[in-house]
Amino acid sequence: MKKIPLILFGAFTLSALSTAAERPNILFISVDDLRPELGCYGNTAIQSPNIDRLADSGIVFEEAYCQVPVCGATRASLMTGLYPTENRFVTYYTTAQTDAAGIQDIPSWLKDFGYTTVSNGKIYHDRNDNSASWDDVFRSKDFKIYHNPENIALPDSEQPAYEGADVGDLDYAGGPVMQKTIEDLRRAKEAGTPFFIAAGFTKPHLPFNAPKKYWDLYDREALELADNPLPPKGAPKEAIHQWGELRSMYGGVPEQGAVSDDYARTLIHGYYACVSYTDAMVGELLDELDRLELRENTIVMLWGDHGWQLGEHSLWCKHALFKTSLNAPLIISAPGYEAGQRSTSLVEFVDIYPTLCELAGVKLPTHLQGKSLVPILEDTSTSIKDAVFSRYHSGDAVKMEGYHYAEWGNGAQMLYDHSRDPDENLNVANNPEYAEVIDRMSRRLKEHREEILSLEPAIRAAAGVVGDNSPPKWKSRTFQEKSASVGQALQIYVNWRASDADGDRLMYSMVSGPSWIKLANKEYGRFDGTPPADYLGENVVIVSVSDGFNPPVQARMELDVEPAP
């Protein structure tokens, strides 16, 4: 485990010394795939005593929404304070350093004001994303950790989606993050300088692997299944997905159709166990803050990067524009503000960056697109915005006026009236009684897109981009190519899928993909290859396009390999 030299907790200029020493510390806790499935959010079945006591010391935001319901994109958006667009913050493998090149993220900005910045665990999806923003980055193995011999022996795609081995806290992903963060808190206490320490816990991300003692907290048979396991009535097909994250990566999951009630209950049991495991790790951090007597001068913020479906709407995983995918926990406990508060004001994750700046007493960078939540901390009846926005691939969504509306590029729509249907079981987009509501919300989405587009010159200026040359654009950042057959040569051109408003010459490159396919021509984006039998099923190629002036723009090419005819 890498040790941070004590000098890092004091490495800023003497001119900033007196001001920085007065700034509050920040403990920034992220929890992967955490929906508002916590005691402090009203779930009496789950055991989350430590996050609940954090909530008791601060404010719970009941109506907090992520910008994108997938890991890489939502985290890049949150950390840079920028809304997603059609070509920015799109996929799970999004990186801020590519999609928002030159923009100072939260740790980079705070470093300028004397903070020591430490990233432990999963903060960005890619551990190397904006790595220069941090004084130290720690990321131990945090995906598919198995301990039961029968699971270890299985091929990767056949390993189960859950495990409850009888091991200690340090043996799964959360323990090392907790341990390293405690070490950093102790060093920071000794140094006496302000810190921004981020602790990113991956559970309850799949697979639902947690020590047995957390599984034992629950009576499996008492766990309730989703009471709305079917797609909402009238929901467009664009709103529903096949939860490939679960189906394609784990054994025991049917290739199509629903899982059995027994399997669904096991998944819910595993999700709950993982939440309780991470809750225990959060408790260790809070206890250490108290022991070190740092709590009175430390802002503690906890957030889940997006929601998650546990069988609702026929879905598992995230990747949707339903409230179950977009609504996520946000809890802030800050010195000087009243404890035990709750807010139903609409807030979104682009608001986190400006909130931290105001709480820390530092000026705000010019590129930010969210609003500070401090007025709500001062008065929970305050509303700082009347709408929040999310998007996923070609779909855009807005929550306002008690309605949740989404529309897709092909004209598909869905509207849910939360005053009558809080669980989103009836799409009323085709109900003429809601025609004016749909028109109003669709116009609001259009205004939002136009506003964000109008801000691009300022963002480019903040990033230090000289001139007005625009980056190339893909027609879609995720696209399906024609199928390939085992043993038969395939040739694909992707150059028609990208364009450049400035007429710059475009060059293509293959970032990653299966070994059987190669980029044969960079200028035309031509891919050649012959798939072997062991690549049956979905194959994914990450391809990028560059105009020679702007950072390359990536896209995801999906193609199915079928058996030989």
Coordinates of C-alpha atoms in Angstrom, one line a residue, residues 15-555:
S15 CA 1.3 33.1 0.8
A16 CA -1.6 30.8 1.0
L17 CA -0.7 29.4 4.4
S18 CA -2.8 31.5 6.7
T19 CA -5.9 31.4 4.5
A20 CA -5.6 27.6 3.7
A21 CA -5.1 26.7 7.4
E22 CA -8.5 28.2 8.2
R23 CA -10.4 26.2 5.5
P24 CA -12.5 23.2 6.4
N25 CA -11.4 19.7 5.6
I26 CA -13.5 17.7 3.2
L27 CA -14.2 13.9 3.3
F28 CA -15.9 13.1 0.0
I29 CA -17.5 9.6 0.0
S30 CA -18.9 8.1 -3.1
V31 CA -20.8 4.8 -3.2
D32 CA -21.2 3.0 -6.5
D33 CA -24.7 2.0 -7.7
L34 CA -26.3 3.2 -4.5
R35 CA -30.0 4.1 -4.8
P36 CA -31.9 5.7 -1.9
E37 CA -32.1 2.3 -0.3
L38 CA -31.2 3.5 3.2
G39 CA -32.8 3.9 6.6
C40 CA -32.5 7.7 6.3
Y41 CA -34.5 7.6 3.1
G42 CA -37.3 5.6 4.6
N43 CA -36.3 2.0 4.0
T44 CA -36.9 0.2 7.2
A45 CA -35.8 -3.2 5.9
I46 CA -32.2 -2.2 5.2
Q47 CA -29.5 -1.8 7.9
S48 CA -27.5 1.3 7.4
P49 CA -26.9 2.8 10.9
N50 CA -23.7 4.6 10.0
I51 CA -24.9 6.5 7.0
D52 CA -28.1 7.2 8.9
R53 CA -26.1 8.8 11.7
L54 CA -24.3 10.9 9.1
A55 CA -27.7 12.0 7.9
D56 CA -28.7 12.9 11.4
S57 CA -25.7 15.2 11.6
G58 CA -26.5 17.0 8.3
I59 CA -29.0 17.3 5.6
V60 CA -30.6 14.6 3.4
F61 CA -31.6 15.6 -0.2
E62 CA -34.5 13.4 -1.1
E63 CA -34.8 14.7 -4.7
A64 CA -31.2 14.5 -5.9
Y65 CA -30.7 13.4 -9.5
C66 CA -27.6 12.2 -11.4
Q67 CA -26.9 13.6 -14.9
V68 CA -26.2 10.2 -16.6
P69 CA -27.2 6.8 -15.2
V70 CA -23.8 5.1 -15.9
C71 CA -20.6 5.2 -13.9
G72 CA -18.0 6.9 -16.1
A73 CA -20.2 9.6 -17.5
T74 CA -22.0 10.5 -14.2
R75 CA -18.7 10.8 -12.3
A76 CA -17.0 12.9 -15.1
S77 CA -19.9 15.2 -15.1
L78 CA -20.0 15.5 -11.3
M79 CA -16.3 16.0 -10.9
T80 CA -16.1 18.8 -13.6
G81 CA -19.4 20.5 -12.8
L82 CA -20.5 20.2 -16.5
Y83 CA -23.8 18.9 -17.9
P84 CA -23.6 16.0 -20.4
T85 CA -24.3 16.6 -24.1
E86 CA -24.8 14.4 -27.1
N87 CA -21.0 14.2 -27.4
R88 CA -19.8 14.7 -23.8
F89 CA -20.1 12.3 -20.9
V90 CA -21.9 9.5 -22.7
T91 CA -20.7 6.1 -21.7
Y92 CA -19.4 4.0 -18.8
Y93 CA -15.8 4.4 -20.0
T94 CA -16.1 8.2 -20.4
T95 CA -13.1 10.1 -19.0
A96 CA -13.2 13.7 -17.9
Q97 CA -9.7 14.3 -19.2
T98 CA -10.9 13.4 -22.7
D99 CA -14.4 14.8 -22.8
A100 CA -13.6 17.9 -20.8
A101 CA -9.9 18.3 -21.6
G102 CA -8.3 21.3 -19.8
I103 CA -11.2 21.8 -17.4
Q104 CA -10.2 21.9 -13.7
D105 CA -12.0 19.3 -11.7
I106 CA -12.9 19.5 -8.0
P107 CA -9.5 18.2 -6.7
S108 CA -7.5 20.3 -9.2
W109 CA -9.3 23.4 -8.2
L110 CA -9.0 22.8 -4.5
K111 CA -5.3 22.1 -4.8
D112 CA -4.9 25.7 -6.0
F113 CA -6.3 26.8 -2.7
G114 CA -3.9 24.8 -0.5
Y115 CA -5.8 21.5 -0.2
T116 CA -4.0 18.2 -0.2
T117 CA -6.0 15.9 -2.5
V118 CA -6.2 12.2 -2.1
S119 CA -8.2 9.7 -4.2
N120 CA -8.9 6.3 -2.6
G121 CA -10.9 3.7 -4.4
K122 CA -13.4 4.5 -7.2
I123 CA -13.9 8.2 -7.6
Y124 CA -13.4 8.4 -11.4
H125 CA -14.4 5.3 -13.3
D126 CA -10.9 5.1 -14.8
R127 CA -8.2 5.3 -12.0
N128 CA -5.9 7.3 -14.4
D129 CA -8.5 9.9 -15.3
N130 CA -7.2 13.4 -14.4
S131 CA -4.6 11.7 -12.2
A132 CA -2.6 14.9 -12.0
S133 CA -5.4 16.5 -9.9
W134 CA -4.5 14.3 -7.0
D135 CA -1.5 14.3 -4.7
D136 CA -2.1 10.6 -4.3
V137 CA -4.2 7.9 -6.0
F138 CA -5.0 4.5 -4.4
R139 CA -7.0 1.9 -6.3
S140 CA -6.7 -1.7 -5.2
K141 CA -8.6 -4.5 -7.0
D142 CA -12.3 -3.7 -6.6
F143 CA -14.1 -5.8 -9.2
K144 CA -15.0 -9.5 -9.2
I145 CA -13.2 -10.4 -6.0
Y146 CA -14.2 -14.0 -5.1
H147 CA -13.1 -16.2 -2.2
N148 CA -15.1 -19.3 -2.5
P149 CA -13.0 -21.9 -4.4
E150 CA -15.9 -23.1 -6.5
N151 CA -16.4 -19.5 -7.8
I152 CA -12.7 -18.8 -8.4
A153 CA -12.6 -21.9 -10.5
L154 CA -15.3 -20.7 -12.9
P155 CA -14.6 -18.9 -16.2
D156 CA -15.0 -15.1 -15.8
S157 CA -18.4 -14.9 -17.5
E158 CA -19.8 -17.8 -15.5
Q159 CA -18.9 -16.6 -12.1
P160 CA -22.0 -15.8 -10.0
A161 CA -23.4 -12.3 -9.5
Y162 CA -23.0 -12.6 -5.7
E163 CA -20.9 -14.2 -3.0
G164 CA -20.9 -14.2 0.8
A165 CA -17.7 -15.8 1.8
D166 CA -16.9 -16.1 5.5
V167 CA -14.1 -13.6 5.4
G168 CA -13.2 -10.3 7.0
D169 CA -13.9 -6.7 5.9
L170 CA -10.4 -6.3 4.4
D171 CA -10.9 -9.2 2.1
Y172 CA -13.4 -7.6 -0.2
A173 CA -13.2 -4.3 -2.0
G174 CA -14.4 -1.8 0.7
G175 CA -11.9 -2.8 3.4
P176 CA -8.7 -1.6 1.8
V177 CA -10.3 1.7 0.8
M178 CA -11.5 2.3 4.4
Q179 CA -8.0 1.3 5.8
K180 CA -6.1 3.6 3.4
T181 CA -8.5 6.5 4.1
I182 CA -8.0 6.2 7.9
E183 CA -4.2 6.3 7.4
D184 CA -4.6 9.4 5.4
L185 CA -6.8 11.1 8.0
R186 CA -4.2 10.4 10.6
R187 CA -1.4 11.9 8.5
A188 CA -3.6 14.9 7.8
K189 CA -4.3 15.4 11.5
E190 CA -0.6 15.3 12.2
A191 CA 0.2 17.8 9.3
G192 CA -2.6 20.2 10.4
T193 CA -3.3 21.3 6.8
P194 CA -6.6 21.2 5.0
F195 CA -7.4 18.0 3.0
F196 CA -9.8 16.8 0.4
I197 CA -9.8 13.1 0.9
A198 CA -12.1 11.1 -1.4
A199 CA -13.2 7.5 -0.5
G200 CA -14.9 5.6 -3.3
F201 CA -16.6 2.4 -2.3
T202 CA -17.7 0.1 -5.2
K203 CA -20.3 -1.9 -3.4
P204 CA -23.2 -2.4 -4.1
H205 CA -21.9 -2.6 -7.7
L206 CA -22.2 -6.0 -9.2
P207 CA -21.1 -8.7 -8.3
F208 CA -22.8 -8.5 -4.9
N209 CA -19.9 -9.8 -3.0
A210 CA -19.6 -9.0 0.7
P211 CA -18.6 -10.8 3.9
K212 CA -21.0 -13.4 5.2
K213 CA -21.8 -11.4 8.3
Y214 CA -23.5 -8.8 6.3
W215 CA -25.7 -11.3 4.5
D216 CA -26.6 -12.7 7.9
L217 CA -28.1 -9.4 8.9
Y218 CA -31.1 -10.2 6.8
D219 CA -33.9 -12.8 6.8
R220 CA -33.9 -13.7 3.1
E221 CA -37.5 -14.9 3.1
A222 CA -38.7 -11.6 4.5
L223 CA -37.1 -9.5 1.7
E224 CA -39.8 -8.1 -0.6
L225 CA -39.6 -8.3 -4.4
A226 CA -40.4 -5.3 -6.5
D227 CA -44.2 -4.7 -6.7
N228 CA -44.0 -3.3 -10.2
P229 CA -41.9 -6.0 -12.1
L230 CA -43.4 -5.2 -15.5
P231 CA -42.6 -2.4 -17.9
P232 CA -44.8 0.7 -17.2
K233 CA -48.0 0.6 -19.2
G234 CA -47.4 2.5 -22.5
A235 CA -43.6 2.8 -22.0
P236 CA -41.7 3.1 -25.3
K237 CA -39.3 0.4 -26.1
E238 CA -36.4 2.9 -25.9
A239 CA -37.0 3.1 -22.2
I240 CA -36.4 -0.6 -21.6
H241 CA -33.1 -2.5 -21.8
Q242 CA -32.0 -6.1 -21.4
W243 CA -29.7 -5.4 -18.4
G244 CA -26.7 -6.7 -20.3
E245 CA -24.4 -5.8 -17.4
L246 CA -26.0 -8.7 -15.5
R247 CA -26.9 -11.1 -18.3
S248 CA -23.6 -11.0 -20.2
M249 CA -21.1 -10.9 -17.3
Y250 CA -22.4 -13.5 -14.8
G251 CA -23.4 -17.1 -14.8
G252 CA -26.9 -18.3 -13.8
V253 CA -28.7 -15.5 -15.5
P254 CA -31.2 -16.4 -18.3
E255 CA -30.2 -15.2 -21.7
Q256 CA -33.6 -13.6 -22.1
G257 CA -36.7 -13.0 -20.1
A258 CA -37.1 -12.4 -16.4
V259 CA -35.2 -14.1 -13.6
S260 CA -37.1 -16.3 -11.2
D261 CA -38.5 -14.9 -7.9
D262 CA -36.0 -17.0 -6.0
Y263 CA -33.1 -15.6 -8.0
A264 CA -34.5 -12.0 -7.7
R265 CA -34.7 -12.4 -3.9
T266 CA -31.1 -13.6 -3.9
L267 CA -30.0 -10.5 -5.8
I268 CA -31.9 -8.2 -3.5
H269 CA -30.3 -10.0 -0.5
G270 CA -26.9 -9.5 -2.0
Y271 CA -27.5 -5.8 -2.8
Y272 CA -28.7 -5.2 0.8
A273 CA -25.7 -7.1 2.2
C274 CA -23.3 -4.9 0.1
V275 CA -25.0 -1.7 1.2
S276 CA -24.6 -2.8 4.9
Y277 CA -20.9 -3.7 4.2
T278 CA -20.2 -0.3 2.8
D279 CA -22.2 1.3 5.6
A280 CA -19.9 -0.4 8.1
M281 CA -16.8 1.0 6.2
V282 CA -18.3 4.5 6.3
G283 CA -18.9 4.1 10.0
E284 CA -15.2 3.4 10.5
L285 CA -14.3 6.7 8.8
L286 CA -16.8 8.7 10.8
D287 CA -15.5 7.1 14.0
E288 CA -11.9 8.0 13.1
L289 CA -12.9 11.6 12.4
D290 CA -14.3 11.7 15.9
R291 CA -11.3 10.0 17.4
L292 CA -8.9 12.5 15.7
E293 CA -11.2 15.4 16.8
L294 CA -11.4 16.5 13.1
R295 CA -15.2 16.3 12.8
E296 CA -16.0 19.9 13.9
N297 CA -13.9 21.3 11.0
T298 CA -14.7 18.6 8.3
I299 CA -17.3 18.7 5.6
V300 CA -18.6 15.2 5.0
M301 CA -20.4 14.6 1.7
L302 CA -21.8 11.2 0.7
W303 CA -23.3 10.5 -2.7
G304 CA -24.3 7.5 -4.9
D305 CA -23.3 7.9 -8.5
H306 CA -26.8 7.0 -9.8
G307 CA -29.7 4.8 -9.0
W308 CA -30.3 1.1 -9.7
Q309 CA -33.2 -1.1 -10.6
L310 CA -34.0 -4.1 -8.3
G311 CA -36.6 -5.7 -10.6
E312 CA -38.7 -2.6 -11.1
H313 CA -40.1 -2.0 -14.6
S314 CA -38.8 -5.5 -15.6
L315 CA -35.2 -4.1 -15.2
W316 CA -32.0 -4.7 -13.2
C317 CA -28.9 -2.5 -13.2
K318 CA -29.1 1.2 -14.2
H319 CA -28.9 2.5 -17.8
A320 CA -32.5 3.9 -17.9
L321 CA -34.3 7.2 -17.7
F322 CA -36.7 6.1 -14.9
K323 CA -36.5 7.6 -11.5
T324 CA -35.1 4.3 -10.2
S325 CA -32.0 4.9 -12.3
L326 CA -31.7 8.7 -11.8
N327 CA -32.6 9.4 -8.2
A328 CA -29.6 8.8 -5.9
P329 CA -28.6 9.6 -2.3
L330 CA -26.9 12.9 -1.4
I331 CA -26.1 13.7 2.2
I332 CA -24.1 16.8 3.4
S333 CA -22.9 17.3 6.9
A334 CA -21.0 20.6 7.2
P335 CA -19.8 22.6 10.2
G336 CA -22.0 25.5 11.2
Y337 CA -25.2 24.2 9.7
E338 CA -28.2 22.7 11.4
A339 CA -28.2 18.9 11.9
G340 CA -31.1 16.5 11.1
Q341 CA -32.5 18.4 8.2
R342 CA -34.3 17.1 5.1
S343 CA -34.9 18.8 1.7
T344 CA -37.3 17.9 -1.1
S345 CA -35.9 20.7 -3.3
L346 CA -34.8 19.5 -6.8
V347 CA -31.0 19.3 -6.9
E348 CA -28.6 17.5 -9.3
F349 CA -25.1 16.4 -9.3
V350 CA -23.6 19.3 -11.2
D351 CA -24.5 21.3 -8.1
I352 CA -21.9 19.4 -6.0
Y353 CA -18.8 21.2 -7.3
P354 CA -20.1 24.8 -6.6
T355 CA -21.5 23.7 -3.2
L356 CA -18.0 22.4 -2.1
C357 CA -16.4 25.6 -3.3
E358 CA -18.8 27.8 -1.3
L359 CA -18.5 25.6 1.8
A360 CA -14.7 25.7 1.6
G361 CA -14.7 29.4 1.1
V362 CA -13.0 29.4 -2.3
K363 CA -14.1 31.2 -5.4
L364 CA -16.0 29.3 -8.1
P365 CA -14.3 28.5 -11.5
T366 CA -16.0 30.2 -14.4
H367 CA -17.0 26.9 -16.2
L368 CA -19.4 25.6 -13.6
Q369 CA -23.0 24.9 -14.8
G370 CA -24.6 23.9 -11.5
K371 CA -25.7 26.0 -8.5
S372 CA -24.5 25.9 -4.9
L373 CA -26.7 24.1 -2.4
V374 CA -25.6 26.2 0.5
P375 CA -28.9 28.3 0.4
I376 CA -30.7 25.0 1.1
L377 CA -28.4 24.1 3.9
E378 CA -29.3 27.5 5.4
D379 CA -33.1 27.1 4.8
T380 CA -34.5 23.7 3.7
S381 CA -37.6 25.4 2.3
T382 CA -35.4 27.2 -0.3
S383 CA -35.6 26.1 -3.9
I384 CA -32.6 26.9 -6.1
K385 CA -34.0 25.6 -9.4
D386 CA -37.3 24.4 -10.8
A387 CA -36.0 21.6 -13.0
V388 CA -33.2 19.0 -13.2
F389 CA -31.9 17.3 -16.3
S390 CA -30.5 13.9 -17.2
R391 CA -29.7 12.1 -20.4
Y392 CA -28.7 8.7 -21.6
H393 CA -27.5 8.1 -25.1
S394 CA -30.2 9.6 -27.4
G395 CA -32.7 10.2 -24.6
D396 CA -33.1 13.4 -22.5
A397 CA -35.1 13.7 -19.3
V398 CA -36.4 16.6 -17.2
K399 CA -38.0 16.5 -13.7
M400 CA -40.1 19.6 -12.9
E401 CA -43.5 20.6 -11.6
G402 CA -44.1 17.1 -10.2
Y403 CA -43.7 15.5 -13.5
H404 CA -40.9 13.4 -15.0
Y405 CA -40.6 13.6 -18.8
A406 CA -38.2 11.9 -21.2
E407 CA -37.9 12.1 -25.0
W408 CA -35.7 10.3 -27.5
G409 CA -34.2 11.5 -30.9
N410 CA -36.7 9.3 -32.8
G411 CA -39.7 11.0 -31.2
A412 CA -40.4 8.4 -28.5
Q413 CA -41.8 10.0 -25.3
M414 CA -42.7 9.1 -21.7
L415 CA -44.3 11.2 -19.0
Y416 CA -45.1 10.3 -15.4
D417 CA -47.3 12.3 -13.1
H418 CA -45.6 11.9 -9.7
S419 CA -48.6 13.3 -7.9
R420 CA -50.6 10.3 -9.0
D421 CA -48.0 7.8 -10.0
P422 CA -44.8 8.2 -7.9
D423 CA -43.5 4.8 -8.9
E424 CA -43.8 5.5 -12.7
N425 CA -46.1 2.7 -13.7
L426 CA -48.2 4.5 -16.2
N427 CA -46.9 6.5 -19.1
V428 CA -49.4 9.3 -19.8
A429 CA -47.5 10.8 -22.8
N430 CA -50.3 9.8 -25.1
N431 CA -53.1 11.1 -22.8
P432 CA -54.5 14.3 -24.4
E433 CA -55.1 15.7 -20.9
Y434 CA -51.3 16.1 -20.5
A435 CA -50.7 17.6 -24.0
E436 CA -49.9 21.1 -22.5
V437 CA -47.6 19.5 -19.9
I438 CA -45.7 17.6 -22.6
D439 CA -45.4 20.7 -24.7
R440 CA -44.1 22.7 -21.8
M441 CA -41.5 20.1 -20.7
S442 CA -40.3 19.4 -24.2
R443 CA -39.7 23.1 -24.8
R444 CA -37.8 23.2 -21.5
L445 CA -35.6 20.4 -22.6
K446 CA -35.0 22.2 -25.9
E447 CA -34.1 25.4 -24.0
H448 CA -31.7 23.5 -21.8
R449 CA -29.9 21.9 -24.8
E450 CA -29.6 25.3 -26.5
E451 CA -28.3 26.9 -23.3
I452 CA -25.7 24.3 -22.8
L453 CA -24.6 24.6 -26.4
S454 CA -24.4 28.4 -26.0
L455 CA -22.0 27.9 -23.1
E456 CA -19.5 25.8 -25.1
P457 CA -17.3 28.8 -26.1
A458 CA -16.9 29.7 -22.4
I459 CA -16.0 26.1 -21.5
R460 CA -13.4 26.0 -24.3
A461 CA -12.0 29.3 -23.0
A462 CA -11.9 27.9 -19.4
A463 CA -10.0 24.9 -20.8
G464 CA -7.5 27.1 -22.5
V465 CA -8.6 26.3 -26.0
V466 CA -7.5 29.0 -28.4
G467 CA -9.8 29.7 -31.4
D468 CA -13.1 28.3 -32.3
N469 CA -12.2 25.0 -33.9
S470 CA -14.8 22.4 -32.9
P471 CA -14.1 18.8 -32.2
P472 CA -15.5 16.1 -34.5
K473 CA -18.8 14.6 -33.8
W474 CA -20.2 11.0 -34.0
K475 CA -23.7 10.6 -35.2
S476 CA -24.0 8.4 -32.1
R477 CA -21.5 7.6 -29.4
T478 CA -22.8 4.0 -29.3
F479 CA -23.7 2.2 -32.5
Q480 CA -24.6 -1.3 -33.7
E481 CA -22.7 -2.6 -36.7
K482 CA -23.7 -5.4 -39.0
S483 CA -23.3 -9.0 -37.7
A484 CA -20.2 -11.0 -38.4
S485 CA -20.1 -14.8 -39.0
V486 CA -17.4 -17.2 -37.6
G487 CA -14.7 -17.8 -40.2
Q488 CA -16.0 -15.2 -42.7
A489 CA -14.0 -12.0 -43.5
L490 CA -15.6 -8.8 -42.4
Q491 CA -15.0 -5.2 -43.5
I492 CA -16.5 -2.2 -41.8
Y493 CA -16.2 1.5 -42.5
V494 CA -17.0 4.0 -39.8
N495 CA -16.0 7.3 -41.4
W496 CA -19.6 8.0 -42.4
R497 CA -20.6 8.0 -38.8
A498 CA -18.4 11.0 -37.9
S499 CA -18.3 14.6 -39.2
D500 CA -16.4 17.8 -38.5
A501 CA -18.0 21.3 -38.8
D502 CA -14.7 22.9 -39.7
G503 CA -13.9 20.5 -42.5
D504 CA -10.8 19.2 -40.8
R505 CA -9.2 16.0 -42.0
L506 CA -10.3 13.2 -39.7
M507 CA -8.2 10.3 -38.6
Y508 CA -9.5 7.2 -36.8
S509 CA -7.8 4.9 -34.3
M510 CA -8.8 1.7 -32.4
V511 CA -8.6 2.2 -28.7
S512 CA -9.6 -1.3 -27.6
G513 CA -11.4 -4.4 -28.9
P514 CA -11.1 -8.1 -29.7
S515 CA -7.9 -9.3 -31.1
W516 CA -9.5 -10.6 -34.4
I517 CA -10.4 -7.2 -35.7
K518 CA -7.9 -4.5 -36.8
L519 CA -7.9 -1.0 -38.0
A520 CA -6.8 -1.3 -41.6
N521 CA -7.1 2.3 -42.8
K522 CA -6.9 5.3 -40.4
E523 CA -8.2 7.8 -42.8
Y524 CA -11.3 5.9 -43.9
G525 CA -11.9 4.2 -40.6
R526 CA -11.8 0.8 -42.2
F527 CA -11.8 -2.3 -39.9
D528 CA -11.0 -5.8 -41.2
G529 CA -11.1 -9.1 -39.5
T530 CA -12.3 -12.7 -39.4
P531 CA -13.9 -13.8 -36.1
P532 CA -13.0 -17.2 -34.6
A533 CA -15.5 -19.4 -32.9
D534 CA -14.5 -18.3 -29.4
Y535 CA -15.7 -14.8 -30.0
L536 CA -19.4 -15.7 -30.4
G537 CA -21.8 -13.1 -29.1
E538 CA -21.5 -9.4 -28.6
N539 CA -18.1 -7.9 -29.4
V540 CA -17.2 -4.3 -28.5
V541 CA -14.7 -2.0 -30.2
I542 CA -13.8 1.4 -28.8
V543 CA -12.9 3.7 -31.7
S544 CA -11.8 7.3 -31.6
V545 CA -11.7 10.1 -34.2
S546 CA -9.4 13.1 -34.2
D547 CA -9.3 16.3 -36.2
G548 CA -5.7 17.0 -35.2
F549 CA -6.7 20.1 -33.1
N550 CA -9.0 18.8 -30.4
P551 CA -8.7 15.8 -28.1
P552 CA -9.9 12.5 -29.8
V553 CA -13.6 11.7 -29.4
Q554 CA -14.4 8.1 -28.6
A555 CA -17.4 5.9 -29.6

